[in-house]
PDB file of C-alpha atoms and ligand atoms in Angstrom:
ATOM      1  CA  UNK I   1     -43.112   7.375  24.664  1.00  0.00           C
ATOM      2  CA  UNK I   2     -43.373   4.013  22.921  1.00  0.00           C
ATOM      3  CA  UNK I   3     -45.951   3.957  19.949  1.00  0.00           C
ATOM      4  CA  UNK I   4     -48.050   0.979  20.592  1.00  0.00           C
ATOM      5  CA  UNK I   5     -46.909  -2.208  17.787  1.00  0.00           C
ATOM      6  CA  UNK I   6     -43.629  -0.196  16.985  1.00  0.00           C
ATOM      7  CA  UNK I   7     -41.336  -2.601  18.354  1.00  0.00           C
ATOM      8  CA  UNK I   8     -43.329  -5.780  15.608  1.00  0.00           C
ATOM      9  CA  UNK I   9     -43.123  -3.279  13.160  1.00  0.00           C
ATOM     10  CA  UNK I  10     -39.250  -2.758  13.386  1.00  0.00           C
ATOM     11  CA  UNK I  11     -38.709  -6.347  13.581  1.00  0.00           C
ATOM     12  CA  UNK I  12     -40.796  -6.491  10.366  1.00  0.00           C
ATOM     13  CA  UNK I  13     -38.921  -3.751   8.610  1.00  0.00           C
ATOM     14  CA  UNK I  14     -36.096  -5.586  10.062  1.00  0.00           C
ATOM     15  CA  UNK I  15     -36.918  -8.961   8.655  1.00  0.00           C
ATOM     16  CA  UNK I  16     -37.702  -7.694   5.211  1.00  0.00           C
ATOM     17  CA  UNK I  17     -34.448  -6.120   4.881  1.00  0.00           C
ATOM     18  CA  UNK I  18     -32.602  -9.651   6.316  1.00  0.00           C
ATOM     19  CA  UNK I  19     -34.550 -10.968   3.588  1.00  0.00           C
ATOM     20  CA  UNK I  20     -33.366  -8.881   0.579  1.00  0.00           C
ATOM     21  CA  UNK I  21     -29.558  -8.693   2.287  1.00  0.00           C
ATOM     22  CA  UNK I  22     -30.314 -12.643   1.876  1.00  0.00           C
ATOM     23  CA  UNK I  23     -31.923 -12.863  -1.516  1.00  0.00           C
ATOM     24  CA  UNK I  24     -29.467 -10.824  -3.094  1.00  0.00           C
ATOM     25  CA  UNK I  25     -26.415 -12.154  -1.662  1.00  0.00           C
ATOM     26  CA  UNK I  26     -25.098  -8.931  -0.609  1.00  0.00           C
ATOM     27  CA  UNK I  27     -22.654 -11.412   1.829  1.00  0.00           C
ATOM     28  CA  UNK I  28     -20.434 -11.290  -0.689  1.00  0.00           C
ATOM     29  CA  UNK I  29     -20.404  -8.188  -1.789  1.00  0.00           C
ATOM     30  CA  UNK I  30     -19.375  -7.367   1.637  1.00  0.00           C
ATOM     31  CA  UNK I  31     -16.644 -10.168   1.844  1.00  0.00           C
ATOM     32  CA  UNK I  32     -15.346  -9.046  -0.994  1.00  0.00           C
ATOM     33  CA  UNK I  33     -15.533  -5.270  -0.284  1.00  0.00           C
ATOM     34  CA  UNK I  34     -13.823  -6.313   2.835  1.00  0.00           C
ATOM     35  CA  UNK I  35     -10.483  -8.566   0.790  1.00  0.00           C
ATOM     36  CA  UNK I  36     -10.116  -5.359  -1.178  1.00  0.00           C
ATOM     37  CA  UNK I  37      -9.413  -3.553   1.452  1.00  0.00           C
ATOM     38  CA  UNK I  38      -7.164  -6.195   3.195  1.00  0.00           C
ATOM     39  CA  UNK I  39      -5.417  -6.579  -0.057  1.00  0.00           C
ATOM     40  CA  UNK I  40      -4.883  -2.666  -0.338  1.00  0.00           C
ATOM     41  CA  UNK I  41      -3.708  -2.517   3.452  1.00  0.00           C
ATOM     42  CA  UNK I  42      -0.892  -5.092   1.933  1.00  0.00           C
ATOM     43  CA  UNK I  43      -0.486  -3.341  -1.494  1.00  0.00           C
ATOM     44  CA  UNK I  44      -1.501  -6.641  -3.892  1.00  0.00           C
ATOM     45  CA  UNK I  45      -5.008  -6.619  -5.374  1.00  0.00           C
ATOM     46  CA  UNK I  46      -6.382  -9.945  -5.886  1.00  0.00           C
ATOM     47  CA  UNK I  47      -3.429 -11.382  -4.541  1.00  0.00           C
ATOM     48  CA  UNK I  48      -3.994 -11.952  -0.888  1.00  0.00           C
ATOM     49  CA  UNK I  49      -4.706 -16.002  -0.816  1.00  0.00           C
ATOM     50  CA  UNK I  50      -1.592 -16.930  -2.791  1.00  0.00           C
ATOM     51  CA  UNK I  51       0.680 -14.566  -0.941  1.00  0.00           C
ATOM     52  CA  UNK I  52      -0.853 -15.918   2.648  1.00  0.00           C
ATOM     53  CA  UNK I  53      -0.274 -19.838   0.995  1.00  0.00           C
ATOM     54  CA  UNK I  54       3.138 -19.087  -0.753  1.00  0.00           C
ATOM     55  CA  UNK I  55       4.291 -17.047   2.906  1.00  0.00           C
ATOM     56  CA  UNK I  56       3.400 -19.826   5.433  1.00  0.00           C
ATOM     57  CA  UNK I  57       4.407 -22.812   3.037  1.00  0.00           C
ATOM     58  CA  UNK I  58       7.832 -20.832   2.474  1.00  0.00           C
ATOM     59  CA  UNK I  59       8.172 -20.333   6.758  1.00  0.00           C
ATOM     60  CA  UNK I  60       7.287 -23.818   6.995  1.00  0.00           C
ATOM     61  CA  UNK I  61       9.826 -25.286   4.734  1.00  0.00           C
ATOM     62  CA  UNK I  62      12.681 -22.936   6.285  1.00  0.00           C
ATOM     63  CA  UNK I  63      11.942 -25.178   9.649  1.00  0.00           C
ATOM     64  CA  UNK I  64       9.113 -22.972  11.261  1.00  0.00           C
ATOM     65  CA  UNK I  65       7.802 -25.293  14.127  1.00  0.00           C
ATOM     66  CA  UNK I  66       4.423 -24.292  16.802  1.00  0.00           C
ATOM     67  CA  UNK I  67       7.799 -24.316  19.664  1.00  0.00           C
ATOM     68  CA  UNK I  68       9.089 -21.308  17.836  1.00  0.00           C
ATOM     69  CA  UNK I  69       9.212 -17.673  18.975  1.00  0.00           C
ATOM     70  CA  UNK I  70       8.321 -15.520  15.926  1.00  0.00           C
ATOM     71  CA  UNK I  71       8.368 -12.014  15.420  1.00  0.00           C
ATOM     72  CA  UNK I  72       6.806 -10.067  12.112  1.00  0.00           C
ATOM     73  CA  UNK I  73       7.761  -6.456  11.473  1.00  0.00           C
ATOM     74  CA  UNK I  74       6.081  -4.849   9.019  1.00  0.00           C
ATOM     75  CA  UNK I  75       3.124  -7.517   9.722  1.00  0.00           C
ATOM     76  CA  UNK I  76       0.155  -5.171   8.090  1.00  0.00           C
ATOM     77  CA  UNK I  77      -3.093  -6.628   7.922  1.00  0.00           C
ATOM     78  CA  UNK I  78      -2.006 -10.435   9.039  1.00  0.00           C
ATOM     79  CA  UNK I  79      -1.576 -12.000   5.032  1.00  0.00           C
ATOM     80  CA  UNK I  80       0.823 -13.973   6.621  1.00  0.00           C
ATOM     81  CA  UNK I  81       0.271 -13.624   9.920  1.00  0.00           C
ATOM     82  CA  UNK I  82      -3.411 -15.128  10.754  1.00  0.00           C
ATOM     83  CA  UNK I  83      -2.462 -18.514   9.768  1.00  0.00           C
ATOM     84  CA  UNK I  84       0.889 -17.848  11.660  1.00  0.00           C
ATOM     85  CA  UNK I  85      -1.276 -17.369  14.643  1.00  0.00           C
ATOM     86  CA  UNK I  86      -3.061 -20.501  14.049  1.00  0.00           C
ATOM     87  CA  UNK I  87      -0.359 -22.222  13.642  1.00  0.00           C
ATOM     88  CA  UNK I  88       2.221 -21.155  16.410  1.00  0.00           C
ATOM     89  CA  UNK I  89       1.609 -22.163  20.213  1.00  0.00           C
ATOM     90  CA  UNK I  90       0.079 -19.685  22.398  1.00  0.00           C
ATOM     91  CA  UNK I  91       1.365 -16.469  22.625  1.00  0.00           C
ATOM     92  CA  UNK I  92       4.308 -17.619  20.356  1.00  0.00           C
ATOM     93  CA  UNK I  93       3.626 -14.376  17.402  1.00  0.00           C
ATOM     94  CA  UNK I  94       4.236 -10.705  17.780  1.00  0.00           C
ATOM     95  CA  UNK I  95       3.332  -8.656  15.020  1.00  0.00           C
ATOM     96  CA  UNK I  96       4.752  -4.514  14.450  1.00  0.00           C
ATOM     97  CA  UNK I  97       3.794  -2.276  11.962  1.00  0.00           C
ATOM     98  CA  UNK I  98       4.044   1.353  11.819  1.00  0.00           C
ATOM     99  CA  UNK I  99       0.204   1.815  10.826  1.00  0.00           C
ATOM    100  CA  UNK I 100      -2.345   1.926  13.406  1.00  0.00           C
ATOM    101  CA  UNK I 101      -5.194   2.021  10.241  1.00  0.00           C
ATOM    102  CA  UNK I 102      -3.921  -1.685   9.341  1.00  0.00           C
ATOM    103  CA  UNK I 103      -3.267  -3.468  12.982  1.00  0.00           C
ATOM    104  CA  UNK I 104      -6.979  -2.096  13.750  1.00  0.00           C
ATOM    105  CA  UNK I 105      -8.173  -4.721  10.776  1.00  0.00           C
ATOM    106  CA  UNK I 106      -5.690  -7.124  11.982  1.00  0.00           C
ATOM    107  CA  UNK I 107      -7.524  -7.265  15.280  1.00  0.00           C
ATOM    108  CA  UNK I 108     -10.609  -7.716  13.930  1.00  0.00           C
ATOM    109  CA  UNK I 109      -9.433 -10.729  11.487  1.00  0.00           C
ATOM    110  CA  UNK I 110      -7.863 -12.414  14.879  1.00  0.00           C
ATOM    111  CA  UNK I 111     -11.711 -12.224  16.162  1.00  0.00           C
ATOM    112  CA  UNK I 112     -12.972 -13.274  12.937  1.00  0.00           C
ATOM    113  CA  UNK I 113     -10.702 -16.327  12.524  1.00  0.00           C
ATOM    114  CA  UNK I 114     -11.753 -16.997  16.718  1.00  0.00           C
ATOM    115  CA  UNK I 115      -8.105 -16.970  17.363  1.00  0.00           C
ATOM    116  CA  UNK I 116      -8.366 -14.875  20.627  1.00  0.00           C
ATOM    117  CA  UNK I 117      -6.952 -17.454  22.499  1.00  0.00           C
ATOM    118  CA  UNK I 118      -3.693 -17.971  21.085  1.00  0.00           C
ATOM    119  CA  UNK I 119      -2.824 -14.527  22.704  1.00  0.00           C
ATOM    120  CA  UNK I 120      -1.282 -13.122  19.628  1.00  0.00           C
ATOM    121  CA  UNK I 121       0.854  -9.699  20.204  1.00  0.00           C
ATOM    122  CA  UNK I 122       0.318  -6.571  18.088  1.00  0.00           C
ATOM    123  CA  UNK I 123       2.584  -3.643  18.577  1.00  0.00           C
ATOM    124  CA  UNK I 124       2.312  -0.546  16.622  1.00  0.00           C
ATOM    125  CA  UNK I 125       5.345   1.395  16.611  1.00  0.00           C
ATOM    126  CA  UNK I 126       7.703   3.308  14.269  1.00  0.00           C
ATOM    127  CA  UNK I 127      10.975   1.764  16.253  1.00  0.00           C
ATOM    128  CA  UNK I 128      10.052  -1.675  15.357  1.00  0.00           C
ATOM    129  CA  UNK I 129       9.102  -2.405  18.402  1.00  0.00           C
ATOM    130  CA  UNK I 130      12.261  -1.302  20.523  1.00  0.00           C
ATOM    131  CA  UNK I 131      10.551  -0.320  23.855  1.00  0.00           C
ATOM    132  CA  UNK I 132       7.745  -2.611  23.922  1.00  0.00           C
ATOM    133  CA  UNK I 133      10.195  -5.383  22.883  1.00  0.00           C
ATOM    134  CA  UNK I 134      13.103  -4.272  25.459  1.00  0.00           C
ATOM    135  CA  UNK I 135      15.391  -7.556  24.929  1.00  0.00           C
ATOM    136  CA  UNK I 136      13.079  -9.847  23.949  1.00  0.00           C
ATOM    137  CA  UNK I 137      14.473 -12.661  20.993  1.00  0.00           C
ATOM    138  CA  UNK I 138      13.153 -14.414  18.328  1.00  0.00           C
ATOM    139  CA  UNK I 139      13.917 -17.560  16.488  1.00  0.00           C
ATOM    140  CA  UNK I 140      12.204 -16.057  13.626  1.00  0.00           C
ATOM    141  CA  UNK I 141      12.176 -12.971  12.397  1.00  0.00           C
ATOM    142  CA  UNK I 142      10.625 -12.166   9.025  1.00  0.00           C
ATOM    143  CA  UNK I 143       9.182  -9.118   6.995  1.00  0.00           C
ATOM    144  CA  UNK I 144       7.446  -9.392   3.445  1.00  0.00           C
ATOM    145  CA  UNK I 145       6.984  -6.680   1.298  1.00  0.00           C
ATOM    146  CA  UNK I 146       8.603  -4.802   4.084  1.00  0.00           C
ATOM    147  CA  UNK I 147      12.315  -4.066   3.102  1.00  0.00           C
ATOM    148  CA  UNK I 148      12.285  -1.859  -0.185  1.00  0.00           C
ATOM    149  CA  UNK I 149       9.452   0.278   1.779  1.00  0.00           C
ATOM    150  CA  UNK I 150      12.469   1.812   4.063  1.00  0.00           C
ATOM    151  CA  UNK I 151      14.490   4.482   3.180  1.00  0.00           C
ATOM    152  CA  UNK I 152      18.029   4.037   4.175  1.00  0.00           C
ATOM    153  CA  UNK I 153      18.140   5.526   7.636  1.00  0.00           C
ATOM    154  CA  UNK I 154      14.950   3.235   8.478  1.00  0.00           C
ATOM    155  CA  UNK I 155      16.476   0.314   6.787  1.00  0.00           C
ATOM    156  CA  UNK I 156      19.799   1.239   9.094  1.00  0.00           C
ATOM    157  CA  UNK I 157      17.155   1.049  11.972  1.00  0.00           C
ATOM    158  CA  UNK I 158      15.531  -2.036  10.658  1.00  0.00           C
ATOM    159  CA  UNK I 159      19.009  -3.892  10.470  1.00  0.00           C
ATOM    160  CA  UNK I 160      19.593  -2.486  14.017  1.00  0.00           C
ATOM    161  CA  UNK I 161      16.614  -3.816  15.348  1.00  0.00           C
ATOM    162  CA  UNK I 162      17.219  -7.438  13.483  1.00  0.00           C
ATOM    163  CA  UNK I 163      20.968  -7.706  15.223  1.00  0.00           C
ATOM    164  CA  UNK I 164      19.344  -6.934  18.339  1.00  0.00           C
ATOM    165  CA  UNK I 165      16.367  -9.774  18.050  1.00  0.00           C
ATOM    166  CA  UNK I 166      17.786 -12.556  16.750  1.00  0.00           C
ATOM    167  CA  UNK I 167      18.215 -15.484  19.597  1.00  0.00           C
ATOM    168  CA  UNK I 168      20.990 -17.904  19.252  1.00  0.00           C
ATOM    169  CA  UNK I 169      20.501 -19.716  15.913  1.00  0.00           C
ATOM    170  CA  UNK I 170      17.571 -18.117  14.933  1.00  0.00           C
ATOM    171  CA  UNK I 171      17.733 -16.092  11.628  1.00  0.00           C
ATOM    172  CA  UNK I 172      15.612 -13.379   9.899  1.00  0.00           C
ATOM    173  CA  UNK I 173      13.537 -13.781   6.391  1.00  0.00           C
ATOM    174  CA  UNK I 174      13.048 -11.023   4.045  1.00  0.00           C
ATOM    175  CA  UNK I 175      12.330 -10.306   0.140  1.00  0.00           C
ATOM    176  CA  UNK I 176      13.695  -7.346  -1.846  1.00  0.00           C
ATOM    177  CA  UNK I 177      13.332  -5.858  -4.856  1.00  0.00           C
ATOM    178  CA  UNK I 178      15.995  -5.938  -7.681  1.00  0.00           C
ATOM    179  CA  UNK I 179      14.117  -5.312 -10.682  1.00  0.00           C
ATOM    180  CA  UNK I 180      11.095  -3.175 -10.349  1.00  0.00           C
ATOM    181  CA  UNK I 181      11.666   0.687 -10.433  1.00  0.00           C
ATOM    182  CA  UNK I 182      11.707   3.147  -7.511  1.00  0.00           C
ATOM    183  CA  UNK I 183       8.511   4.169  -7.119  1.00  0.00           C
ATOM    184  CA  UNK I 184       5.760   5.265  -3.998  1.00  0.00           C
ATOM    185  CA  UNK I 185       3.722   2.979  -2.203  1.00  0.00           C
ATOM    186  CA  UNK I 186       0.999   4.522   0.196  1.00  0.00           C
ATOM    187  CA  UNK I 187       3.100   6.972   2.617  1.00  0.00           C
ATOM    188  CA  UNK I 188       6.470   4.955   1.861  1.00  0.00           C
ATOM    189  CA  UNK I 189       8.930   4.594  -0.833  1.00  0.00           C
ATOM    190  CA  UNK I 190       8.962   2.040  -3.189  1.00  0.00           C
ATOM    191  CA  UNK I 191      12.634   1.221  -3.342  1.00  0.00           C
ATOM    192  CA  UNK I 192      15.368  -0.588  -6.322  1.00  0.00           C
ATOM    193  CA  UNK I 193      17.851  -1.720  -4.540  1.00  0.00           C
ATOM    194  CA  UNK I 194      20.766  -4.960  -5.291  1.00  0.00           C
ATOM    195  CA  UNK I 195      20.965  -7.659  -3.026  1.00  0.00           C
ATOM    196  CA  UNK I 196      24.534  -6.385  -2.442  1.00  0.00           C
ATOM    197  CA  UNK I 197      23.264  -2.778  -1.054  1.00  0.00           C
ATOM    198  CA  UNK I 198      21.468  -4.996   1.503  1.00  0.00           C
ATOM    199  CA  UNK I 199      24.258  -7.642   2.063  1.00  0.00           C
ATOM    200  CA  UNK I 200      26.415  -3.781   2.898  1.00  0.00           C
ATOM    201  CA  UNK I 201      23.386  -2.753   5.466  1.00  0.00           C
ATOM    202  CA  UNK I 202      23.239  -6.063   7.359  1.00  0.00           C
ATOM    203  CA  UNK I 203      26.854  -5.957   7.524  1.00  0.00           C
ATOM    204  CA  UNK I 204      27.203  -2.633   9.029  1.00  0.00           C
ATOM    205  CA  UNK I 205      25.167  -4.506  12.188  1.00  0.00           C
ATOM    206  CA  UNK I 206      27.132  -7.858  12.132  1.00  0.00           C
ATOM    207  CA  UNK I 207      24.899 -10.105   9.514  1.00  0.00           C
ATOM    208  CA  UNK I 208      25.705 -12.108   6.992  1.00  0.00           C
ATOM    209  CA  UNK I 209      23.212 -12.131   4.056  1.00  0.00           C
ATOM    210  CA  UNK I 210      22.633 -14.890   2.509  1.00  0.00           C
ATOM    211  CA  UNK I 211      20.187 -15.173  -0.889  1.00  0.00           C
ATOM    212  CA  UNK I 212      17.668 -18.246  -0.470  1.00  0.00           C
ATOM    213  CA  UNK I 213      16.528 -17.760  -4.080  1.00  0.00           C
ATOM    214  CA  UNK I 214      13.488 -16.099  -5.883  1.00  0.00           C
ATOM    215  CA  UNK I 215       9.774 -15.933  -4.836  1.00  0.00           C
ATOM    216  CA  UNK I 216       9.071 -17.800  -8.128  1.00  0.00           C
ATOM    217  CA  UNK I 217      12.119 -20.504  -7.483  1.00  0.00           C
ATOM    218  CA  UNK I 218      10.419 -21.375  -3.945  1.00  0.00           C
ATOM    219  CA  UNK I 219       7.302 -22.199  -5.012  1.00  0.00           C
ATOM    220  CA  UNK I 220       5.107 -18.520  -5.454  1.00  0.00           C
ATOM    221  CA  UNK I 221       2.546 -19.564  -8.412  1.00  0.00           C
ATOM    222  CA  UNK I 222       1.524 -16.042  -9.455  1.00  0.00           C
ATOM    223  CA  UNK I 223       2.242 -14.801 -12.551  1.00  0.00           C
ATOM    224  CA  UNK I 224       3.216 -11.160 -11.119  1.00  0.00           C
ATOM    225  CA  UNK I 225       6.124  -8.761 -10.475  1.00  0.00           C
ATOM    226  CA  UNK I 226       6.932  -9.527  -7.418  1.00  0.00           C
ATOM    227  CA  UNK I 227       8.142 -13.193  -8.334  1.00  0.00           C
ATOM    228  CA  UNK I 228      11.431 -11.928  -9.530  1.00  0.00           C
ATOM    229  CA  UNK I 229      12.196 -10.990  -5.899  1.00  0.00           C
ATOM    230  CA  UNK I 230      14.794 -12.969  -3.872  1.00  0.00           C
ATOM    231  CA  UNK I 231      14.375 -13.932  -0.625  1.00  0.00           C
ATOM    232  CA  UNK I 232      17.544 -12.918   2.142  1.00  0.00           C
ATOM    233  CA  UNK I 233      18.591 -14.687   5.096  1.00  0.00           C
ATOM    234  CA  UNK I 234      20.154 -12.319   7.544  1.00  0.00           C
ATOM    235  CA  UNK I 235      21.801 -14.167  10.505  1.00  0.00           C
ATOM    236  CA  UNK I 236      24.481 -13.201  12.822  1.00  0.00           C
ATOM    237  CA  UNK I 237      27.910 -14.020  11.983  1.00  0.00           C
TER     238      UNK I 237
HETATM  239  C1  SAM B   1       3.381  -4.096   1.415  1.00  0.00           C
HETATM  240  S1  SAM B   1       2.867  -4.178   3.085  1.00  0.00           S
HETATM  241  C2  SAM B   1       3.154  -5.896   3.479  1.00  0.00           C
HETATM  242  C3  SAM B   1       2.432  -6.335   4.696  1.00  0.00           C
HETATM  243  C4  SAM B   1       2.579  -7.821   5.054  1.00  0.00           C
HETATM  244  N1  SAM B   1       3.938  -8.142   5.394  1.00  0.00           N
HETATM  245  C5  SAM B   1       2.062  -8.701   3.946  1.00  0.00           C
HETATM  246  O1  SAM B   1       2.814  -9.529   3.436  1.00  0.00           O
HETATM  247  O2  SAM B   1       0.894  -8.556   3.604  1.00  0.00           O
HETATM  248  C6  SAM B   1       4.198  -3.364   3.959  1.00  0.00           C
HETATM  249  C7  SAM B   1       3.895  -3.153   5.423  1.00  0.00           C
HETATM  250  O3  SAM B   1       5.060  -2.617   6.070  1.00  0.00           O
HETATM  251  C8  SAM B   1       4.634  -1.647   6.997  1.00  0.00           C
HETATM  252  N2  SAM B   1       5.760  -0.740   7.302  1.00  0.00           N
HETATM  253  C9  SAM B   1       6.327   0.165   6.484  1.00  0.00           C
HETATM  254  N3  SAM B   1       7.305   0.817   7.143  1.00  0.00           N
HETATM  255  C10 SAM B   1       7.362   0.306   8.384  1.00  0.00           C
HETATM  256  C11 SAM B   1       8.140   0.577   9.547  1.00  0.00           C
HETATM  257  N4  SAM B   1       9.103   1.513   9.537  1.00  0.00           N
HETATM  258  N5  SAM B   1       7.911  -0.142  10.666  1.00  0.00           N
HETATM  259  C12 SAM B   1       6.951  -1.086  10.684  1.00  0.00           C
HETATM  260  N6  SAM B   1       6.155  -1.377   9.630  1.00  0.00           N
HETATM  261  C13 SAM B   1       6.363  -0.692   8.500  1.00  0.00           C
HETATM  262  C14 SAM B   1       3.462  -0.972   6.324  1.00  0.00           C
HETATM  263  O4  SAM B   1       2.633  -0.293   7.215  1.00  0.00           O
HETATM  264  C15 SAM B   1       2.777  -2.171   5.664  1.00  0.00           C
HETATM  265  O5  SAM B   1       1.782  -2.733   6.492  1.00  0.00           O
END
């Protein structure tokens, strides 16, 4: 049963607290709660805008055009992905990751950023994609962060997968770590490895590896660790 003047005094209550969420600016607080956790989902804390500028400038400059097919693996929560999406014809990006936790937020960011529309493909899966794939190619494909988080056998997979994706001409884009100690990240390694232990793995699937330089020698502006890690092209020989 409906007390009578209930329903004006819960849009009352309801208005006051619109007013204090207002007043206070608690907006931001919840933006920003919400880029912490975006930036933890891709393991760099208040580095999330310079890593989505430095990504899509870099894919850009490599010859990235809307025509292209592009496929992200290890894509977590869309740093470089959203404006990907946004930029890319319909359709044109697939995204994989292992974590359901982080494509869940990457849904929502699609919503957030109203890019529905450009039909955007998110596949979680621990075989980077292989059945929901089957033999699609790529023009593109790229991973950032990705590669020192897989152990050997996965990177084996990874390199595998790459061979197997590739379309004629098209190339993959990844950065590794050189310098940094082995460490944890999360559920997954944190790996050391030299460009040469990679140039071995992609070789062992038909690649050639080729370095394009460091993060801070094409253009990455922060001041942080990861700058000291080259970029590889894989392609097939
Ligand atoms: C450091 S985050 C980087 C995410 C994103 N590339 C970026 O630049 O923000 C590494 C991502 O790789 C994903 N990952 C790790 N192992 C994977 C695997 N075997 N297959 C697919 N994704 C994987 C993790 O879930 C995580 O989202």
């Amino acid at each position: 049963m409906r007390v009578p003047g209930s329903r004006t005094r819960a849009k009352l209550v309801h208005g006051a607290k619109g007013f204090v969420f207002d007043a206070a600016n608690f907006q931001a607080m919840v933006d920003l709660r919400e880029k912490h956790r975006l930036e933890d989902s891709m393991g760099f804390r208040g580095q999330f805008d310079e890593h989505r500028r430095f990504q899509i400038e870099l894919l850009k400059n490599l010859g990235l055009k809307p025509s292209h097919q592009f496929l992200e693996l290890g894509c977590g929560p869309l740093t470089a992905g959203l404006p990907l999406i946004e930029y890319l014809d319909r359709g044109h990006y697939t995204g994989v990751d292992i974590r359901e936790s982080v494509l869940n937020m990457s849904w929502r960011e699609v919503g957030k950023a109203g890019l529905t529309s450009k039909n955007p493909r998110l596949i979680c899966s621990d075989s980077f994609g292989s059945i929901e794939l089957k033999s699609e190619t790529f023009d593109f494909v790229y991973s950032f962060s990705v590669l020192y988080h897989l152990a050997d056998e996965v990177l084996d997979h990874y390199f595998a997968a790459v061979t197997q994706r590739i379309a004629s001409g098209g190339f993959c884009i990844a950065n590794v770590n050189t310098t940094i100690a082995s460490d944890r990240w999360l559920e997954f390694p944190f790996l050391k490895r030299t460009i040469q232990d990679y140039a071995n793995g992609a070789a062992r699937h038909g690649l050639t590896t080729t370095s394009l330089g460091k993060l801070m020698d094409l253009g990455f502006r922060n001041q942080a660790a990861e700058a000291d890690n080259p970029v590889l092209k894989f392609a097939k020989r």
